[in-house]
CSV table of C-alpha atoms in Angstrom, one decimal:
chain,number,residue,atom,x,y,z
A,1,MET,CA,44.4,153.1,198.4
A,2,ALA,CA,45.3,156.4,196.7
A,3,ASP,CA,49.0,157.3,196.2
A,4,ILE,CA,50.7,159.7,198.5
A,5,THR,CA,51.0,163.0,196.5
A,6,VAL,CA,54.4,164.7,196.8
A,7,MET,CA,56.0,168.0,195.7
A,8,VAL,CA,59.8,168.1,195.5
A,9,LEU,CA,61.6,171.4,196.1
A,10,ASP,CA,65.3,171.6,195.3
A,11,ASP,CA,67.2,174.2,193.2
A,12,HIS,CA,69.7,171.6,191.8
A,13,GLU,CA,68.0,170.1,188.8
A,14,VAL,CA,69.9,166.8,188.8
A,15,VAL,CA,69.2,166.3,192.5
A,16,ARG,CA,65.6,167.2,192.1
A,17,ARG,CA,65.0,164.9,189.1
A,18,GLY,CA,66.8,162.1,190.9
A,19,ILE,CA,64.5,162.4,194.0
A,20,CYS,CA,61.4,162.7,191.7
A,21,ASP,CA,62.4,159.5,189.9
A,22,ILE,CA,62.9,157.6,193.2
A,23,ILE,CA,59.5,158.7,194.4
A,24,ASP,CA,57.6,158.2,191.1
A,25,ARG,CA,59.0,154.7,190.6
A,26,ALA,CA,57.9,153.5,194.0
A,27,ASP,CA,54.5,152.0,194.6
A,28,GLY,CA,52.1,154.2,196.5
A,29,PHE,CA,53.7,157.6,195.6
A,30,THR,CA,53.1,160.2,192.9
A,31,VAL,CA,55.1,163.4,192.3
A,32,VAL,CA,52.5,166.1,191.5
A,33,ALA,CA,54.8,169.0,191.3
A,34,GLU,CA,58.4,170.1,191.5
A,35,ALA,CA,60.0,173.5,192.1
A,36,ALA,CA,63.4,175.1,192.2
A,37,ASN,CA,62.9,178.1,194.5
A,38,VAL,CA,60.7,179.6,197.2
A,39,ALA,CA,58.4,181.5,194.8
A,40,GLN,CA,57.7,178.5,192.7
A,41,GLY,CA,57.3,176.3,195.7
A,42,VAL,CA,54.7,178.4,197.3
A,43,ARG,CA,52.7,178.9,194.1
A,44,ARG,CA,52.8,175.3,193.0
A,45,ALA,CA,52.1,173.9,196.5
A,46,VAL,CA,48.9,176.0,196.8
A,47,ALA,CA,47.9,175.0,193.3
A,48,VAL,CA,48.3,171.2,193.7
A,49,ARG,CA,47.9,170.8,197.5
A,50,PRO,CA,50.3,167.9,198.0
A,51,GLN,CA,50.1,165.6,201.0
A,52,VAL,CA,53.8,166.0,201.5
A,53,ILE,CA,56.4,168.6,200.5
A,54,LEU,CA,59.9,167.3,200.3
A,55,SER,CA,62.1,170.4,200.4
A,56,ASP,CA,65.8,171.3,200.4
A,57,LEU,CA,66.7,173.7,203.2
A,58,ARG,CA,68.8,176.2,201.3
A,59,LEU,CA,67.3,177.8,198.1
A,60,PRO,CA,68.3,180.6,195.8
A,61,ASP,CA,65.7,183.1,197.1
A,62,GLY,CA,65.4,181.9,200.7
A,63,THR,CA,64.9,178.6,202.5
A,64,GLY,CA,62.6,175.6,202.5
A,65,LEU,CA,61.4,177.1,205.9
A,66,ASP,CA,60.1,180.1,204.1
A,67,VAL,CA,57.9,177.9,201.9
A,68,ILE,CA,56.6,176.2,205.1
A,69,ALA,CA,55.8,179.5,206.7
A,70,GLN,CA,53.9,180.8,203.6
A,71,VAL,CA,51.8,177.7,202.9
A,72,ARG,CA,51.1,176.5,206.4
A,73,GLU,CA,47.9,178.6,206.8
A,74,SER,CA,46.4,177.6,203.5
A,75,LEU,CA,47.6,174.0,203.6
A,76,PRO,CA,47.4,173.0,207.3
A,77,GLU,CA,47.2,169.3,206.4
A,78,THR,CA,50.3,169.2,204.2
A,79,ARG,CA,53.3,167.5,205.9
A,80,VAL,CA,56.9,168.6,205.3
A,81,VAL,CA,60.1,166.6,205.0
A,82,VAL,CA,63.3,168.7,205.0
A,83,LEU,CA,66.1,167.0,203.0
A,84,THR,CA,69.4,168.9,203.4
A,85,SER,CA,73.1,168.6,203.4
A,86,TYR,CA,73.2,170.8,206.5
A,87,ASP,CA,72.6,168.2,209.2
A,88,ASP,CA,73.2,170.1,212.5
A,89,ASP,CA,71.3,171.1,215.6
A,90,GLU,CA,70.8,174.7,214.4
A,91,ALA,CA,69.2,173.6,211.1
A,92,ARG,CA,67.1,171.0,212.9
A,93,ALA,CA,65.9,173.7,215.4
A,94,ALA,CA,65.0,176.1,212.7
A,95,ALA,CA,63.1,173.4,210.7
A,96,ARG,CA,61.2,172.2,213.8
A,97,ALA,CA,60.2,175.8,214.8
A,98,ALA,CA,59.0,176.4,211.3
A,99,GLY,CA,56.7,173.4,211.4
A,100,ALA,CA,58.7,170.7,209.4
A,101,ASP,CA,57.7,167.1,210.3
A,102,VAL,CA,60.8,165.2,209.4
A,103,PHE,CA,64.5,166.2,208.9
A,104,LEU,CA,66.7,164.0,206.6
A,105,ALA,CA,70.3,164.4,205.6
A,106,LYS,CA,70.9,164.1,201.9
A,107,THR,CA,73.1,161.1,202.7
A,108,ALA,CA,69.9,159.2,203.3
A,109,GLY,CA,69.2,156.2,201.0
A,110,SER,CA,66.2,155.8,198.7
A,111,ALA,CA,64.4,153.5,201.1
A,112,GLU,CA,64.8,156.0,203.9
A,113,VAL,CA,63.5,158.9,201.8
A,114,LEU,CA,60.4,156.9,200.9
A,115,GLN,CA,59.9,155.9,204.5
A,116,ALA,CA,60.2,159.5,205.7
A,117,VAL,CA,57.6,160.6,203.2
A,118,ARG,CA,55.3,157.7,204.1
A,119,ASP,CA,55.7,158.4,207.8
A,120,ALA,CA,55.1,162.2,207.4
A,121,ALA,CA,51.9,161.5,205.3
A,122,SER,CA,50.5,159.2,208.0
A,123,GLY,CA,51.6,161.3,210.9
A,124,ARG,CA,53.8,158.5,212.4
A,125,GLU,CA,57.0,159.6,214.0
A,126,HIS,CA,60.0,158.8,211.7
A,127,GLY,CA,63.4,157.7,213.0
A,128,GLN,CA,64.8,161.0,211.9
A,129,HIS,CA,61.9,163.0,213.2
A,130,ILE,CA,63.2,166.4,214.3
A,131,ALA,CA,64.4,165.9,217.9
A,132,VAL,CA,64.9,169.6,218.8
A,133,HIS,CA,61.7,170.8,220.4
A,134,GLU,CA,60.7,174.4,220.5
A,135,ASP,CA,60.3,174.3,224.3
A,136,ASP,CA,64.0,173.6,224.6
A,137,ALA,CA,64.9,176.7,222.6
A,138,VAL,CA,62.4,178.9,224.4
A,139,ALA,CA,63.9,177.7,227.8
A,140,ARG,CA,67.1,179.4,226.8
A,141,LEU,CA,65.5,182.8,226.4
A,142,THR,CA,65.5,185.5,229.1
A,143,PRO,CA,62.1,186.8,230.4
A,144,MET,CA,62.4,189.9,228.2
A,145,GLU,CA,63.3,187.8,225.2
A,146,ARG,CA,60.2,185.7,225.7
A,147,ARG,CA,58.0,188.8,225.8
A,148,VAL,CA,59.7,190.0,222.6
A,149,LEU,CA,59.2,186.5,221.1
A,150,ASP,CA,55.5,186.6,221.9
A,151,LEU,CA,55.0,190.0,220.3
A,152,VAL,CA,57.0,189.1,217.2
A,153,GLY,CA,54.9,186.0,216.9
A,154,GLN,CA,51.8,188.3,216.9
A,155,GLY,CA,53.2,190.0,213.9
A,156,LEU,CA,54.2,193.3,215.6
A,157,ALA,CA,57.0,195.4,214.1
A,158,ASN,CA,60.0,196.5,216.2
A,159,ARG,CA,58.6,200.0,216.8
A,160,GLU,CA,55.3,198.5,218.0
A,161,ILE,CA,57.1,196.2,220.3
A,162,ALA,CA,59.2,199.0,221.7
A,163,ASP,CA,56.1,201.1,222.4
A,164,SER,CA,54.4,198.1,224.0
A,165,LEU,CA,57.3,197.3,226.3
A,166,GLY,CA,58.5,200.8,226.9
A,167,ILE,CA,62.0,200.2,225.6
A,168,ALA,CA,64.1,201.6,222.8
A,169,GLU,CA,63.6,200.2,219.3
A,170,LYS,CA,67.3,199.5,219.0
A,171,THR,CA,67.0,197.4,222.2
A,172,VAL,CA,64.1,195.5,220.6
A,173,LYS,CA,66.2,194.8,217.5
A,174,ASN,CA,69.0,193.4,219.7
A,175,HIS,CA,66.5,191.2,221.5
A,176,VAL,CA,65.1,189.9,218.2
A,177,THR,CA,68.6,189.1,217.0
A,178,SER,CA,69.3,187.1,220.2
A,179,VAL,CA,65.9,185.3,220.0
A,180,LEU,CA,66.5,184.2,216.4
A,181,ALA,CA,70.0,183.0,217.2
A,182,LYS,CA,68.9,181.0,220.3
A,183,MET,CA,66.0,179.4,218.4
A,184,GLY,CA,68.2,178.6,215.4
A,185,LEU,CA,66.0,180.8,213.1
A,186,GLN,CA,67.0,183.3,210.4
A,187,ARG,CA,63.9,185.4,209.8
A,188,ARG,CA,61.0,187.0,211.7
A,189,THR,CA,58.5,185.1,209.4
A,190,GLN,CA,59.8,181.9,210.9
A,191,VAL,CA,59.0,183.2,214.4
A,192,VAL,CA,55.5,183.9,213.2
A,193,ALA,CA,55.2,180.4,211.8
A,194,TRP,CA,56.4,179.0,215.1
A,195,ALA,CA,53.8,181.0,217.0
A,196,THR,CA,51.1,179.9,214.6
A,197,ALA,CA,52.1,176.3,215.0
A,198,LYS,CA,52.1,176.6,218.8
A,199,LYS,CA,48.6,178.1,218.8
A,200,ALA,CA,47.3,175.3,216.5
A,201,GLN,CA,48.9,172.7,218.7
A,202,SER,CA,47.3,174.2,221.8
A,203,PHE,CA,43.9,174.3,220.0
A,204,ARG,CA,44.2,170.6,219.0
A,205,GLY,CA,45.3,169.7,222.5
């Protein structure tokens, strides 16, 4: 059986090299690329097409979620494990909405990291699989916020949303800010990634 191919994304070189060593030394795994920021991560992921991306959440030029959002369309089969020191519900919600498959705290041991990668690659649910579902976040939105969410997910700008809903652009901006906060997201691109994942899920279902 072929090794599971992994790309490791972390801006701290010592941490990144340590994770790479853990994975490379284990039977059945091969690190095919590593990166230190979003730009490198996107470029190298598309080039090597790893089965699993193991990514830190916070990066110098963005977040691991930005990488997920940018590679999801071209690499739909690639699984993502988010490994971070920020282990809270907000971070989990953001990772889940962006399309991450497994969320692990950096306090996880070597065996747990390997198992998370193995489970992500096979599609099995891992013990630390992200438990915050997007439907829970959406349920907290008002009817108008849900309409704004839908339009942002379609890629519309605030002005276009304002014209579509017949409200002020400033009002749209306020709704977008509220939607991001309630869903635990930071950027509009993450909403687009969430909407794309939902459509793909509906299509598969």
